[in-house]
PDB file of C-alpha atoms in Angstrom:
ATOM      1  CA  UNK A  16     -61.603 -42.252 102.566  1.00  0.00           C
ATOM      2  CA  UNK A  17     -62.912 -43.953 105.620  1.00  0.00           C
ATOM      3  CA  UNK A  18     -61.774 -47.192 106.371  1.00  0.00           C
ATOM      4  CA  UNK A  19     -63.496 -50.489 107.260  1.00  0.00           C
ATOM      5  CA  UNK A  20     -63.380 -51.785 109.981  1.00  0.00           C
ATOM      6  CA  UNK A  21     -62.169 -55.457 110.725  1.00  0.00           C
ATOM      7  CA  UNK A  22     -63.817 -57.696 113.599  1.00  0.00           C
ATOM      8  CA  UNK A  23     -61.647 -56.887 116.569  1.00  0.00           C
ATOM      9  CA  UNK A  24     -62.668 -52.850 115.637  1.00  0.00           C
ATOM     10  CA  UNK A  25     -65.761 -53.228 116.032  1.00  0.00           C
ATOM     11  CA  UNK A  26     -67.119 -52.543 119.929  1.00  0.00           C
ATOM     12  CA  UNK A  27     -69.819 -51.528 121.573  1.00  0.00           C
ATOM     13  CA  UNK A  28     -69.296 -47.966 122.176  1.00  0.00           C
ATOM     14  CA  UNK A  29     -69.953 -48.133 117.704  1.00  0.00           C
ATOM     15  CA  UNK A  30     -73.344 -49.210 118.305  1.00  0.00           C
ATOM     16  CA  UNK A  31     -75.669 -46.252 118.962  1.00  0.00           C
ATOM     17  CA  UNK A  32     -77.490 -46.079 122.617  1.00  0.00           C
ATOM     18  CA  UNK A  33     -79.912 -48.731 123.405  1.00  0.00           C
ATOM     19  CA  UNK A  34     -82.018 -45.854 124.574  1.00  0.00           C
ATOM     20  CA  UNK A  35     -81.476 -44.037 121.168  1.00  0.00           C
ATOM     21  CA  UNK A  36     -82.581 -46.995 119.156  1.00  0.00           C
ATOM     22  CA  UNK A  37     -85.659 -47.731 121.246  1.00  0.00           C
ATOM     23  CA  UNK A  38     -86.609 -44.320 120.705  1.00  0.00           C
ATOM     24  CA  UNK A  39     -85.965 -43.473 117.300  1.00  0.00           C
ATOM     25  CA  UNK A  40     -87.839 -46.585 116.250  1.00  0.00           C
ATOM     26  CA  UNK A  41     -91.188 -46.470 119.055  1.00  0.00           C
ATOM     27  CA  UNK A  42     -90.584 -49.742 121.050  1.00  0.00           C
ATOM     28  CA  UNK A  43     -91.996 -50.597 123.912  1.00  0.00           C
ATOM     29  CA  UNK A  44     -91.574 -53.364 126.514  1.00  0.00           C
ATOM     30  CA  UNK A  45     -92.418 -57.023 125.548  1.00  0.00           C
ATOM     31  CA  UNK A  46     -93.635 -57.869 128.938  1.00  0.00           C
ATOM     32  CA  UNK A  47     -93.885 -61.729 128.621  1.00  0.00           C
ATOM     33  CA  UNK A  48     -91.464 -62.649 126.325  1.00  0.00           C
ATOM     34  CA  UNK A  49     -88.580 -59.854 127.469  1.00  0.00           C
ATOM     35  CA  UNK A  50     -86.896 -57.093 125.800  1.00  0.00           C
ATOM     36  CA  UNK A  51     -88.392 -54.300 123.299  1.00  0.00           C
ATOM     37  CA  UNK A  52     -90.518 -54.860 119.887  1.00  0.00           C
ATOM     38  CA  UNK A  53     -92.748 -52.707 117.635  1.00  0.00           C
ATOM     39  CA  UNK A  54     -95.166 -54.326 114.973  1.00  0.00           C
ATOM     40  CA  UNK A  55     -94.246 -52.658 111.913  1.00  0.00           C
ATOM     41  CA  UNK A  56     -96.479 -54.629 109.484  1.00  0.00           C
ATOM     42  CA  UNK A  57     -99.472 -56.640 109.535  1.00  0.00           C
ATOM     43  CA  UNK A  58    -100.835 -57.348 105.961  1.00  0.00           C
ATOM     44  CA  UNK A  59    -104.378 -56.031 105.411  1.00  0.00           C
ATOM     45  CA  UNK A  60    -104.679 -59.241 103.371  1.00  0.00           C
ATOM     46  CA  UNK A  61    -105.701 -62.090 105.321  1.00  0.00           C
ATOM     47  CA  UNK A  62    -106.145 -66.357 104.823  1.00  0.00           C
ATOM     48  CA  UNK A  63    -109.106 -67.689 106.054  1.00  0.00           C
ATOM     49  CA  UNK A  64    -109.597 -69.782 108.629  1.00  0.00           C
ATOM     50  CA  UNK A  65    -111.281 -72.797 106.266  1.00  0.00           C
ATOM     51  CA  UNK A  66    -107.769 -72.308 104.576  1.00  0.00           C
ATOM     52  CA  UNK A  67    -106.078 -72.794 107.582  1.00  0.00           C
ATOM     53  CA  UNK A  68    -104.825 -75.540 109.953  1.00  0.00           C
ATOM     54  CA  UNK A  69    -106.990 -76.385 113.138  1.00  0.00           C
ATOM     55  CA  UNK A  70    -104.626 -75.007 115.280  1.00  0.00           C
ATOM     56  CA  UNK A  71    -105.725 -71.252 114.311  1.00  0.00           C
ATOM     57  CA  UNK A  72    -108.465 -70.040 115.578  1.00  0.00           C
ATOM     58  CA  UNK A  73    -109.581 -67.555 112.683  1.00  0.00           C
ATOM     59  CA  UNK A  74    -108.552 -65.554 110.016  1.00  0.00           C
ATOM     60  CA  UNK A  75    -105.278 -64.541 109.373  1.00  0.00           C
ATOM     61  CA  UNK A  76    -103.473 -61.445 108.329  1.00  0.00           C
ATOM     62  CA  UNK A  77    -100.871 -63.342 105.545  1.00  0.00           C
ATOM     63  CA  UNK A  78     -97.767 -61.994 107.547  1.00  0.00           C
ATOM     64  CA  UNK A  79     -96.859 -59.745 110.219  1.00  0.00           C
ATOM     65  CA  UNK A  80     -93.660 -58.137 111.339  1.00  0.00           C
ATOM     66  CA  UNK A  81     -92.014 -56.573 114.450  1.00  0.00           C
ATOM     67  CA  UNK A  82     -88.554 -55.056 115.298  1.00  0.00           C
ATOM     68  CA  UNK A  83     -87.234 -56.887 118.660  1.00  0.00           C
ATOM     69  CA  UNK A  84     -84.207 -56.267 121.364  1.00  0.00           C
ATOM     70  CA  UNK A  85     -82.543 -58.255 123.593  1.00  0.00           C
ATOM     71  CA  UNK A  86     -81.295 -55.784 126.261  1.00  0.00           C
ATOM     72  CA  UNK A  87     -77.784 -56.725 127.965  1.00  0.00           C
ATOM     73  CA  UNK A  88     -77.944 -59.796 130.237  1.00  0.00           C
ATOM     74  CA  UNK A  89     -81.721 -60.521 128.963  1.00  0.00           C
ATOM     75  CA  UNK A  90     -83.133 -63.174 127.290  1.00  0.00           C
ATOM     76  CA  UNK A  91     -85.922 -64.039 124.822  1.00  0.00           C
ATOM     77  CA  UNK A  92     -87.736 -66.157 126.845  1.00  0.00           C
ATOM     78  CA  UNK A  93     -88.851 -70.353 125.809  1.00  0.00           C
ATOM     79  CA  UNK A  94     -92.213 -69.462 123.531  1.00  0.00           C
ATOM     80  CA  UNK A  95     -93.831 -71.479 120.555  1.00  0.00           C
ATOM     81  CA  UNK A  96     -95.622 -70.070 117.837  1.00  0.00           C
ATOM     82  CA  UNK A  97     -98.476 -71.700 115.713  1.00  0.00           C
ATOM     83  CA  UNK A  98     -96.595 -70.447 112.663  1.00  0.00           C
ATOM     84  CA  UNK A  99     -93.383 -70.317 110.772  1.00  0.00           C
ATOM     85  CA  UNK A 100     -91.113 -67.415 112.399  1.00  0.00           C
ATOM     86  CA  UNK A 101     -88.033 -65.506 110.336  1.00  0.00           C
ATOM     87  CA  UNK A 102     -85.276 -64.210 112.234  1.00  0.00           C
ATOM     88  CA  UNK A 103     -83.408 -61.204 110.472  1.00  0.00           C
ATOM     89  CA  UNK A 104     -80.309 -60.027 112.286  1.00  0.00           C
ATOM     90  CA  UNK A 105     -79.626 -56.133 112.175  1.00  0.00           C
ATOM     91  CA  UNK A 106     -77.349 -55.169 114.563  1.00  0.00           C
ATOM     92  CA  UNK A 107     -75.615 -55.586 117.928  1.00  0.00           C
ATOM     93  CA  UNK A 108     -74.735 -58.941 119.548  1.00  0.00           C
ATOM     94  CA  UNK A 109     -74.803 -62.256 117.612  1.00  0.00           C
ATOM     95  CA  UNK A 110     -77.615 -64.295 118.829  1.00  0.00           C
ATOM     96  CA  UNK A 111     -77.796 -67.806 120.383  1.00  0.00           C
ATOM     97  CA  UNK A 112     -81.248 -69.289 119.063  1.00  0.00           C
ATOM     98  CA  UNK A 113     -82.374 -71.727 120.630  1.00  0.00           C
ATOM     99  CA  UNK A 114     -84.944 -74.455 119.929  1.00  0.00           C
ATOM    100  CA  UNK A 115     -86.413 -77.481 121.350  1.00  0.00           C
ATOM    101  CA  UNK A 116     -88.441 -79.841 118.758  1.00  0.00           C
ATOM    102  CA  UNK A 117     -91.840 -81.663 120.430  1.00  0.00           C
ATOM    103  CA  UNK A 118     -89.531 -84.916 120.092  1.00  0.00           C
ATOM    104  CA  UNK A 119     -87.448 -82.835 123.265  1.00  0.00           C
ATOM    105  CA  UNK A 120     -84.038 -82.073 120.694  1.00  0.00           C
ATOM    106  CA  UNK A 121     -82.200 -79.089 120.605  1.00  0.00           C
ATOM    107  CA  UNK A 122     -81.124 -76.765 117.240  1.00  0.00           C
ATOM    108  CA  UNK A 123     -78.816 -73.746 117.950  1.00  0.00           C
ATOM    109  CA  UNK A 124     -78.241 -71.312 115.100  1.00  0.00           C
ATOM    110  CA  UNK A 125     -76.118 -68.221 115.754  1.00  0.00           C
ATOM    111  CA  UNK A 126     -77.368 -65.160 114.358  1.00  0.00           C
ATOM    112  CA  UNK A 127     -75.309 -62.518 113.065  1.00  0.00           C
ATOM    113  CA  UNK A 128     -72.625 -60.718 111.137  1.00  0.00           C
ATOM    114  CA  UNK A 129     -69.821 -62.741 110.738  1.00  0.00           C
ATOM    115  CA  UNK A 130     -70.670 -65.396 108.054  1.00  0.00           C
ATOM    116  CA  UNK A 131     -67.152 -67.037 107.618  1.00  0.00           C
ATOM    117  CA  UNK A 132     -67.119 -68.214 110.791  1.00  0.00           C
ATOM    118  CA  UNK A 133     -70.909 -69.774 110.639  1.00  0.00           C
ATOM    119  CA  UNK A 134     -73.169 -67.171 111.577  1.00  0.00           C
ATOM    120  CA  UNK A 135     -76.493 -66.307 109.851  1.00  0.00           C
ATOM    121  CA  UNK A 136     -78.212 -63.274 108.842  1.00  0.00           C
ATOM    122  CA  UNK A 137     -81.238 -64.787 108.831  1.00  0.00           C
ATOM    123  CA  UNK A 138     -83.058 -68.666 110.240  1.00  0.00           C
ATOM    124  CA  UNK A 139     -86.527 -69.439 109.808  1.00  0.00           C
ATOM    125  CA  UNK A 140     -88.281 -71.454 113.265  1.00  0.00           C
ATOM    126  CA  UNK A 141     -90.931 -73.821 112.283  1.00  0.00           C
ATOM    127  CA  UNK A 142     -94.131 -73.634 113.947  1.00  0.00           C
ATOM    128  CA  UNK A 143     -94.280 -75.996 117.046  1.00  0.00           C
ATOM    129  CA  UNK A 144     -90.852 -75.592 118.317  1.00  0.00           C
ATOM    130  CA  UNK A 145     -89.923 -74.482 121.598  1.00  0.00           C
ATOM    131  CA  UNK A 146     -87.759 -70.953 121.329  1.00  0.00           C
ATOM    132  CA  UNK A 147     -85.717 -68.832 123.300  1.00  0.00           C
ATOM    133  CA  UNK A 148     -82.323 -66.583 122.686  1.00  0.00           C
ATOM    134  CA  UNK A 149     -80.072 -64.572 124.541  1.00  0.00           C
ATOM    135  CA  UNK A 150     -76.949 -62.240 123.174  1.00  0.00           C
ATOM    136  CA  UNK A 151     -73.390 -63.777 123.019  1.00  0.00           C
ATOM    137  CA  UNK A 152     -72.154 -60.915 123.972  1.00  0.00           C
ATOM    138  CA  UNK A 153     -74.030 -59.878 127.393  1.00  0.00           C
ATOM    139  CA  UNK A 154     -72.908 -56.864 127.724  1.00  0.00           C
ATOM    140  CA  UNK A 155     -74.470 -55.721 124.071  1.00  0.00           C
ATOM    141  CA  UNK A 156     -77.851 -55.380 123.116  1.00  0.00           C
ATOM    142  CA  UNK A 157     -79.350 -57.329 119.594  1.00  0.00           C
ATOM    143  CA  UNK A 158     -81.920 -55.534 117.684  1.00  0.00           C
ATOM    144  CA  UNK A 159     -83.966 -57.779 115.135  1.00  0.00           C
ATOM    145  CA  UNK A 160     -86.684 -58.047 112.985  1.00  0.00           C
ATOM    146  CA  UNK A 161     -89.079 -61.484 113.256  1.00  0.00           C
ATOM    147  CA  UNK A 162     -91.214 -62.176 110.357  1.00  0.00           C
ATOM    148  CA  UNK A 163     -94.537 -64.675 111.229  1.00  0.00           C
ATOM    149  CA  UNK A 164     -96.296 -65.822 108.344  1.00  0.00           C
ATOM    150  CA  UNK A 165     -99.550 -66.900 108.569  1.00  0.00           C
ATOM    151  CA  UNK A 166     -99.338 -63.447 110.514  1.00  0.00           C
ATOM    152  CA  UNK A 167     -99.157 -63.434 114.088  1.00  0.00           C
ATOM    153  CA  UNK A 168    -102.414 -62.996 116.961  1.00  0.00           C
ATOM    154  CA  UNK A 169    -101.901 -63.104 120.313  1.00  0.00           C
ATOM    155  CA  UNK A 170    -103.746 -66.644 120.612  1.00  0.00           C
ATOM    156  CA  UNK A 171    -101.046 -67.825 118.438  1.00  0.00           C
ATOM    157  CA  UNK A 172     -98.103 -67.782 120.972  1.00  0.00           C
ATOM    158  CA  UNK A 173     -97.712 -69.700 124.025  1.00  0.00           C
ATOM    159  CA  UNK A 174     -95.341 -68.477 126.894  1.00  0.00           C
ATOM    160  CA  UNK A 175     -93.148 -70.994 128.363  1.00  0.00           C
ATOM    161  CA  UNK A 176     -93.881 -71.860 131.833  1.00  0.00           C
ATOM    162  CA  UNK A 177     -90.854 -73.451 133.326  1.00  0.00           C
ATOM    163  CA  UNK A 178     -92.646 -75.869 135.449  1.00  0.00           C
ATOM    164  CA  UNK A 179     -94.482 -77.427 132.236  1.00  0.00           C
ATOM    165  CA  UNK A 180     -91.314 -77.479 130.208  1.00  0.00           C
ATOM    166  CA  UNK A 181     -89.132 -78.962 132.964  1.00  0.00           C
ATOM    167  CA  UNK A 182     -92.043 -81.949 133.015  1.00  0.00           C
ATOM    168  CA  UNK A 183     -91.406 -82.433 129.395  1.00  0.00           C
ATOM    169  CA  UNK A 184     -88.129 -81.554 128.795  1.00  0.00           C
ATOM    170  CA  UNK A 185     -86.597 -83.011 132.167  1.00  0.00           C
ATOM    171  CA  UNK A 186     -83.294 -83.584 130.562  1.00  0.00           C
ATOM    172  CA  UNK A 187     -83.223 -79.869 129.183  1.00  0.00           C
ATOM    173  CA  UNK A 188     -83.422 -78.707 132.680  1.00  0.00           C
ATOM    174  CA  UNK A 189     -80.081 -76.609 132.239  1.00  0.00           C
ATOM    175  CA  UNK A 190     -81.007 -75.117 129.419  1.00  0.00           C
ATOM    176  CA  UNK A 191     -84.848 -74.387 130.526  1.00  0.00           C
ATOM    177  CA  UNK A 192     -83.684 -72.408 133.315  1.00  0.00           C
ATOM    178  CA  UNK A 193     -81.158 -70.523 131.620  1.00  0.00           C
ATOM    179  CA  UNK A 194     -84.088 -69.173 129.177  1.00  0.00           C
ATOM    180  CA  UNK A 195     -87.336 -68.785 131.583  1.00  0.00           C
ATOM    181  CA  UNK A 196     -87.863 -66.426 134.553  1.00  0.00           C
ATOM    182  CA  UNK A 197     -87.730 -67.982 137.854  1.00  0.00           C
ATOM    183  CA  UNK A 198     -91.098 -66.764 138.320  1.00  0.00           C
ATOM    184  CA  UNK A 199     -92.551 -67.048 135.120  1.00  0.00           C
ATOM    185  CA  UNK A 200     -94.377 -63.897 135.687  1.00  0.00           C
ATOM    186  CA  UNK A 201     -92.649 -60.910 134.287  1.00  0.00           C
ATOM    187  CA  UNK A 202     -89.440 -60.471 132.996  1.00  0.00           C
ATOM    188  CA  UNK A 203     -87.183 -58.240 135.348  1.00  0.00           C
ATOM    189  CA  UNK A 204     -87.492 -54.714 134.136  1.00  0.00           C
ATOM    190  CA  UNK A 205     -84.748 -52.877 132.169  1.00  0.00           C
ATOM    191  CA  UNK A 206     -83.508 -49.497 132.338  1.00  0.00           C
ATOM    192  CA  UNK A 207     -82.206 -48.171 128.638  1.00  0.00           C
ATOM    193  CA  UNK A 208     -80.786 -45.063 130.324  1.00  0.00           C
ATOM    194  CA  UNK A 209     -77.919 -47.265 131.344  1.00  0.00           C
ATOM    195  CA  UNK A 210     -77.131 -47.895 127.688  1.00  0.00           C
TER     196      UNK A 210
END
């Protein structure tokens, strides 16, 4: 009988490759935001736009979903959504969400595994917050899933630019440029093969 393992067993050489996972399940590069997704479902089903909220510019599919990895000493880069997004933690690094309401306040939720000490599996952002994350652990990668519903277009996400957010947010400015490139123009690239 195999036995489980406790918290301080668990490591990083038991998660499988980074280059093995982004294989096995087809990502590619997210070349705004940062790390690795997929879209794995986009309901054929759709709201329309009369049913909608002005801020959409059309139809939408009812929900969407995509697989998404934070390589090692990445982040998810500052973005806002026009809708609702679900967080689902799979494996990997806890996560450090982080968001920053219109009124320029900040919610972190750690998401992960270990529930008694007040991590989440899962944590729903509401549409018109500010979000970026980045692994606890920096040396581990994070694969999770991210659920939009109404389901997610490309004219429904807006990239962070740090400039803008820094003019908002001025007394965020730590946090701002911990989660936006200095550039704001593509993340640095990432090489699984050393993973």
């Amino acid at each position: 009988i195999r036995e489980s393992k406790t918290k301080s067993d668990v490591h990083m050489s038991d998660l499988p490759p980074l280059k093995t996972v982004i294989e096995k399940l087809g990502l590619i590069p997210h070349h705004v935001e940062g790390g690795y997704f997929l879209q794995t479902y986009k309901a054929k089903e759709k709201t329309l736009k009369a049913f909608l909220t002005d801020r959409f510019d059309g139809d939408r599919a009812f929900a969407t979903s995509i697989y998404y990895v934070i390589p090692p000493h990445r982040i998810s880069s500052l973005h806002l959504m026009f809708a609702d997004e679900g967080w689902l933690f799979f494996l990997g690094s806890p996560i450090n969400l982080v968001e920053i309401t219109p009124e320029g306040e900040t919610i972190e939720t750690i998401l992960g595994q270990d529930i008694a000490n007040g991590q989440v599996p899962q944590h729903t952002v509401m549409h018109g917050n500010w979000l970026g994350a980045y692994n606890l652990n920096p040396d581990q990668y994070s694969l999770v899933g991210c659920t939009v519903s109404p389901g997610m277009e490309l004219d429904d996400y807006r990239h962070g630019d740090p400039k803008e957010l820094l003019e908002q947010f001025p007394h965020l400015s730590d946090l701002i440029h911990k989660l936006t490139w200095p550039d704001d123009i593509k993340p640095p690239p990432y090489d699984p093969d050393n993973n």
